CSV table of C-alpha atoms in Angstrom, one decimal:
chain,number,residue,atom,x,y,z
A,1,GLY,CA,-83.8,-84.9,-75.2
A,2,ALA,CA,-80.1,-84.6,-74.6
A,3,GLY,CA,-78.6,-86.9,-71.9
A,4,VAL,CA,-75.7,-86.4,-69.6
A,5,SER,CA,-72.7,-85.1,-71.5
A,6,GLN,CA,-69.1,-85.6,-70.3
A,7,SER,CA,-65.9,-84.2,-71.8
A,8,PRO,CA,-63.4,-85.1,-72.7
A,9,SER,CA,-64.2,-88.7,-73.6
A,10,ASN,CA,-60.6,-89.7,-73.3
A,11,LYS,CA,-57.7,-87.9,-71.5
A,12,VAL,CA,-54.0,-89.1,-71.3
A,13,THR,CA,-51.9,-87.2,-68.9
A,14,GLU,CA,-48.5,-87.4,-67.4
A,15,LYS,CA,-48.1,-88.3,-63.7
A,16,GLY,CA,-48.0,-85.2,-61.6
A,17,LYS,CA,-50.2,-83.1,-64.0
A,18,ASP,CA,-53.6,-81.7,-63.0
A,19,VAL,CA,-56.7,-82.6,-65.0
A,20,GLU,CA,-60.2,-81.3,-65.2
A,21,LEU,CA,-63.2,-83.4,-66.2
A,22,ARG,CA,-66.5,-81.8,-67.1
A,23,CYS,CA,-70.1,-83.0,-66.7
A,24,ASP,CA,-73.2,-81.3,-68.2
A,25,PRO,CA,-76.2,-82.9,-66.6
A,26,ILE,CA,-79.7,-83.3,-68.0
A,27,SER,CA,-81.5,-80.0,-67.9
A,28,GLY,CA,-83.6,-79.6,-64.8
A,29,HIS,CA,-81.9,-82.4,-62.9
A,30,THR,CA,-81.1,-81.1,-59.4
A,31,ALA,CA,-78.9,-84.0,-58.2
A,32,LEU,CA,-75.5,-84.7,-59.7
A,33,TYR,CA,-73.1,-87.6,-58.9
A,34,TRP,CA,-69.5,-88.5,-59.8
A,35,TYR,CA,-68.4,-92.1,-59.7
A,36,ARG,CA,-65.2,-93.8,-60.7
A,37,GLN,CA,-64.9,-97.2,-62.4
A,38,SER,CA,-61.7,-99.0,-62.4
A,39,LEU,CA,-60.9,-102.1,-64.4
A,40,GLY,CA,-62.5,-105.2,-62.7
A,41,GLN,CA,-64.0,-103.0,-60.0
A,42,GLY,CA,-67.4,-101.8,-59.2
A,43,LEU,CA,-68.5,-98.2,-59.5
A,44,GLU,CA,-67.1,-96.2,-56.7
A,45,PHE,CA,-69.0,-93.2,-55.4
A,46,LEU,CA,-67.0,-89.9,-55.2
A,47,ILE,CA,-69.2,-86.9,-54.6
A,48,TYR,CA,-72.9,-85.8,-54.7
A,49,PHE,CA,-74.4,-82.4,-55.3
A,50,GLN,CA,-78.0,-81.6,-54.7
A,51,GLY,CA,-79.3,-78.1,-55.5
A,52,ASN,CA,-77.7,-75.4,-53.3
A,53,SER,CA,-77.0,-77.8,-50.4
A,54,ALA,CA,-73.4,-78.5,-49.2
A,55,PRO,CA,-72.1,-81.5,-51.3
A,56,ASP,CA,-71.5,-84.9,-49.9
A,57,LYS,CA,-67.8,-85.3,-50.4
A,58,SER,CA,-67.5,-88.5,-48.4
A,59,GLY,CA,-66.3,-90.6,-51.4
A,60,LEU,CA,-63.4,-88.4,-52.4
A,61,PRO,CA,-60.2,-90.7,-52.1
A,62,SER,CA,-57.7,-88.0,-51.2
A,63,ASP,CA,-57.4,-84.2,-51.0
A,64,ARG,CA,-56.1,-84.2,-54.5
A,65,PHE,CA,-59.7,-84.6,-55.7
A,66,SER,CA,-62.1,-81.8,-55.7
A,67,ALA,CA,-65.3,-80.9,-57.6
A,68,GLU,CA,-67.5,-78.0,-58.0
A,69,ARG,CA,-70.9,-77.3,-59.6
A,70,THR,CA,-71.6,-73.9,-61.0
A,71,GLY,CA,-75.0,-72.4,-61.2
A,72,GLY,CA,-76.6,-75.7,-60.2
A,73,SER,CA,-75.8,-77.1,-63.6
A,74,VAL,CA,-72.4,-77.9,-65.0
A,75,SER,CA,-69.9,-79.7,-62.8
A,76,THR,CA,-66.1,-80.0,-63.0
A,77,LEU,CA,-64.1,-82.8,-61.2
A,78,THR,CA,-60.4,-81.8,-60.7
A,79,ILE,CA,-57.6,-84.2,-59.9
A,80,GLN,CA,-54.4,-82.5,-58.8
A,81,ARG,CA,-50.9,-84.1,-59.1
A,82,THR,CA,-52.3,-87.2,-60.9
A,83,GLN,CA,-51.0,-90.7,-59.9
A,84,GLN,CA,-51.1,-93.8,-62.0
A,85,GLU,CA,-53.7,-95.3,-59.6
A,86,ASP,CA,-56.1,-92.5,-60.7
A,87,SER,CA,-56.4,-94.1,-64.1
A,88,ALA,CA,-60.0,-95.1,-64.5
A,89,VAL,CA,-63.3,-94.2,-66.2
A,90,TYR,CA,-64.9,-91.3,-64.4
A,91,LEU,CA,-68.7,-91.3,-64.7
A,92,CYS,CA,-71.1,-88.5,-64.0
A,93,ALA,CA,-74.8,-89.0,-63.4
A,94,SER,CA,-77.8,-86.8,-62.7
A,95,SER,CA,-81.2,-87.4,-61.4
A,96,SER,CA,-84.5,-85.6,-60.7
A,97,PRO,CA,-85.7,-84.7,-58.2
A,98,GLY,CA,-82.7,-86.0,-56.3
A,99,MET,CA,-84.5,-88.4,-54.0
A,100,VAL,CA,-82.7,-91.5,-53.0
A,101,ASN,CA,-84.9,-93.7,-55.2
A,102,SER,CA,-84.7,-91.6,-58.3
A,103,PRO,CA,-82.9,-93.5,-61.2
A,104,LEU,CA,-79.5,-92.1,-62.1
A,105,HIS,CA,-78.9,-91.1,-65.7
A,106,PHE,CA,-75.2,-91.7,-66.5
A,107,GLY,CA,-73.0,-90.1,-69.1
A,108,ASN,CA,-70.6,-92.2,-71.1
A,109,GLY,CA,-67.7,-91.2,-68.9
A,110,THR,CA,-64.2,-89.8,-69.3
A,111,ARG,CA,-61.4,-92.5,-69.6
A,112,LEU,CA,-58.5,-91.1,-67.8
A,113,THR,CA,-55.0,-92.6,-68.4
A,114,VAL,CA,-52.0,-91.4,-66.3
A,115,THR,CA,-48.7,-92.4,-67.8
B,1,GLU,CA,-71.0,-102.4,-43.7
B,2,ASP,CA,-73.4,-102.4,-46.5
B,3,GLN,CA,-72.4,-104.9,-49.2
B,4,VAL,CA,-73.5,-105.9,-52.7
B,5,THR,CA,-72.3,-109.1,-54.2
B,6,GLN,CA,-73.1,-110.2,-57.7
B,7,SER,CA,-72.7,-113.8,-59.2
B,8,PRO,CA,-71.6,-115.1,-61.4
B,9,GLU,CA,-68.9,-112.7,-62.5
B,10,ALA,CA,-69.3,-113.8,-66.1
B,11,LEU,CA,-71.9,-115.9,-67.9
B,12,ARG,CA,-71.9,-117.2,-71.5
B,13,LEU,CA,-75.2,-118.3,-72.9
B,14,GLN,CA,-76.3,-119.6,-76.2
B,15,GLU,CA,-79.2,-117.6,-77.8
B,16,GLY,CA,-82.4,-118.8,-76.4
B,17,GLU,CA,-80.8,-120.4,-73.3
B,18,SER,CA,-82.5,-118.8,-70.2
B,19,SER,CA,-80.7,-118.1,-67.0
B,20,SER,CA,-80.6,-116.0,-63.9
B,21,LEU,CA,-78.1,-113.5,-62.3
B,22,ASN,CA,-77.9,-113.0,-58.7
B,23,CYS,CA,-77.4,-110.0,-56.5
B,24,SER,CA,-77.1,-110.6,-52.7
B,25,TYR,CA,-77.0,-107.6,-50.4
B,26,THR,CA,-76.6,-106.8,-46.8
B,27,VAL,CA,-78.0,-103.5,-45.8
B,28,SER,CA,-80.1,-102.2,-42.8
B,29,GLY,CA,-83.3,-100.7,-44.0
B,30,LEU,CA,-83.5,-101.4,-47.7
B,31,ARG,CA,-84.6,-98.3,-49.6
B,32,GLY,CA,-84.8,-99.9,-53.0
B,33,LEU,CA,-82.7,-102.1,-55.1
B,34,PHE,CA,-81.6,-101.0,-58.6
B,35,TRP,CA,-80.6,-102.9,-61.7
B,36,TYR,CA,-78.6,-101.3,-64.4
B,37,ARG,CA,-77.2,-102.5,-67.8
B,38,GLN,CA,-73.9,-101.3,-69.0
B,39,ASP,CA,-72.6,-101.7,-72.6
B,40,PRO,CA,-68.8,-101.3,-73.4
B,41,GLY,CA,-67.7,-97.8,-73.5
B,42,LYS,CA,-71.1,-96.5,-72.3
B,43,GLY,CA,-72.4,-95.5,-68.9
B,44,PRO,CA,-74.9,-97.7,-67.0
B,45,GLU,CA,-78.5,-97.6,-68.2
B,46,PHE,CA,-81.3,-97.9,-65.6
B,47,LEU,CA,-83.5,-101.0,-65.9
B,48,PHE,CA,-85.6,-101.5,-62.7
B,49,THR,CA,-86.1,-100.5,-59.2
B,50,LEU,CA,-87.5,-102.9,-56.7
B,51,TYR,CA,-88.6,-101.9,-53.2
B,52,SER,CA,-90.1,-104.8,-51.3
B,53,ALA,CA,-89.7,-108.5,-51.0
B,54,GLY,CA,-92.0,-110.3,-53.5
B,55,GLU,CA,-91.9,-107.5,-55.9
B,56,GLU,CA,-91.3,-108.4,-59.6
B,57,LYS,CA,-90.7,-106.1,-62.6
B,58,GLU,CA,-90.4,-107.0,-66.3
B,59,LYS,CA,-89.0,-105.5,-69.4
B,60,GLU,CA,-88.9,-107.5,-72.6
B,61,ARG,CA,-86.8,-110.6,-71.9
B,62,LEU,CA,-85.8,-109.4,-68.4
B,63,LYS,CA,-87.6,-110.0,-65.1
B,64,ALA,CA,-86.2,-108.8,-61.8
B,65,THR,CA,-87.3,-110.2,-58.4
B,66,LEU,CA,-86.5,-109.4,-54.9
B,67,THR,CA,-86.3,-111.3,-51.6
B,68,LYS,CA,-85.2,-110.0,-48.2
B,69,LYS,CA,-81.6,-111.0,-48.9
B,70,GLU,CA,-81.1,-111.1,-52.7
B,71,SER,CA,-82.5,-110.2,-56.1
B,72,PHE,CA,-82.4,-112.1,-59.3
B,73,LEU,CA,-82.4,-110.9,-62.8
B,74,HIS,CA,-84.0,-113.7,-65.0
B,75,ILE,CA,-83.2,-113.6,-68.7
B,76,THR,CA,-85.7,-115.6,-70.8
B,77,ALA,CA,-84.7,-116.7,-74.3
B,78,PRO,CA,-81.8,-114.2,-74.5
B,79,LYS,CA,-80.7,-112.7,-77.8
B,80,PRO,CA,-77.1,-111.5,-78.7
B,81,GLU,CA,-78.1,-107.9,-78.1
B,82,ASP,CA,-78.7,-108.8,-74.5
B,83,SER,CA,-74.9,-109.1,-74.1
B,84,ALA,CA,-73.8,-106.5,-71.5
B,85,THR,CA,-72.7,-106.1,-68.0
B,86,TYR,CA,-75.6,-106.1,-65.5
B,87,LEU,CA,-75.1,-104.1,-62.3
B,88,CYS,CA,-77.2,-104.0,-59.2
B,89,ALA,CA,-77.0,-101.3,-56.5
B,90,VAL,CA,-78.5,-100.4,-53.2
B,91,PRO,CA,-78.7,-96.9,-51.7
B,92,THR,CA,-76.2,-96.1,-48.9
B,93,SER,CA,-77.2,-94.2,-45.7
B,94,GLY,CA,-76.8,-91.1,-47.8
B,95,TYR,CA,-77.7,-90.5,-51.4
B,96,ALA,CA,-75.0,-92.5,-53.1
B,97,LEU,CA,-75.6,-96.0,-54.6
B,98,ASN,CA,-73.5,-98.9,-53.6
B,99,PHE,CA,-72.8,-101.0,-56.7
B,100,GLY,CA,-71.9,-104.6,-57.1
B,101,LYS,CA,-69.0,-105.5,-59.5
B,102,GLY,CA,-71.5,-106.7,-62.1
B,103,THR,CA,-72.1,-109.8,-64.2
B,104,SER,CA,-70.7,-109.8,-67.6
B,105,LEU,CA,-73.2,-111.6,-69.9
B,106,LEU,CA,-72.3,-112.9,-73.4
B,107,VAL,CA,-75.0,-114.4,-75.5
B,108,THR,CA,-73.8,-116.2,-78.6
B,109,PRO,CA,-75.8,-116.8,-81.7
């Protein structure tokens, strides 16, 4: 079946602009995660959604970052007033049934470049 | 603070030359240790979950083992298609996974 889909695959934006990154998880997966992967760094957790529960936003690096998940499916990560240090690959993952030991299924990411 | 450290950062092997990758962790109350494979330009792909010391899991040329402080990913007679970055991760106190920085493996013919 279809895996996790992310769009766009690449995004180049100017410093100070807002960007929206989209994630379409595997159908039926109740848990959705956003991670960030910078060059030479490990994956950095950003935010976690599980069903209708309040999201775990503990990994968001600043208030310029926000995310929402509509209808328990598609998620959008928004970065406002982008900075050069925001350049990274943003990865989305989903899992079922959202337990801590459920394997994550990752999309191929959005490569964000802030110029 | 929970930490995951992988070594070496990079490893170059000749085809057929077996070796091991290391993942050491410090976490209170381990709730599983995960191994993922990541190819360039792709998202990580799940390989194994290990839950308790002494546990082993195998998949083709890969075998993952777990002790109380570290995990090893043994690669037996690797092939060029095994070239990838291998990531290990442990759950945090919440639902997030804390990933190591990975080992970049290159297998040459």
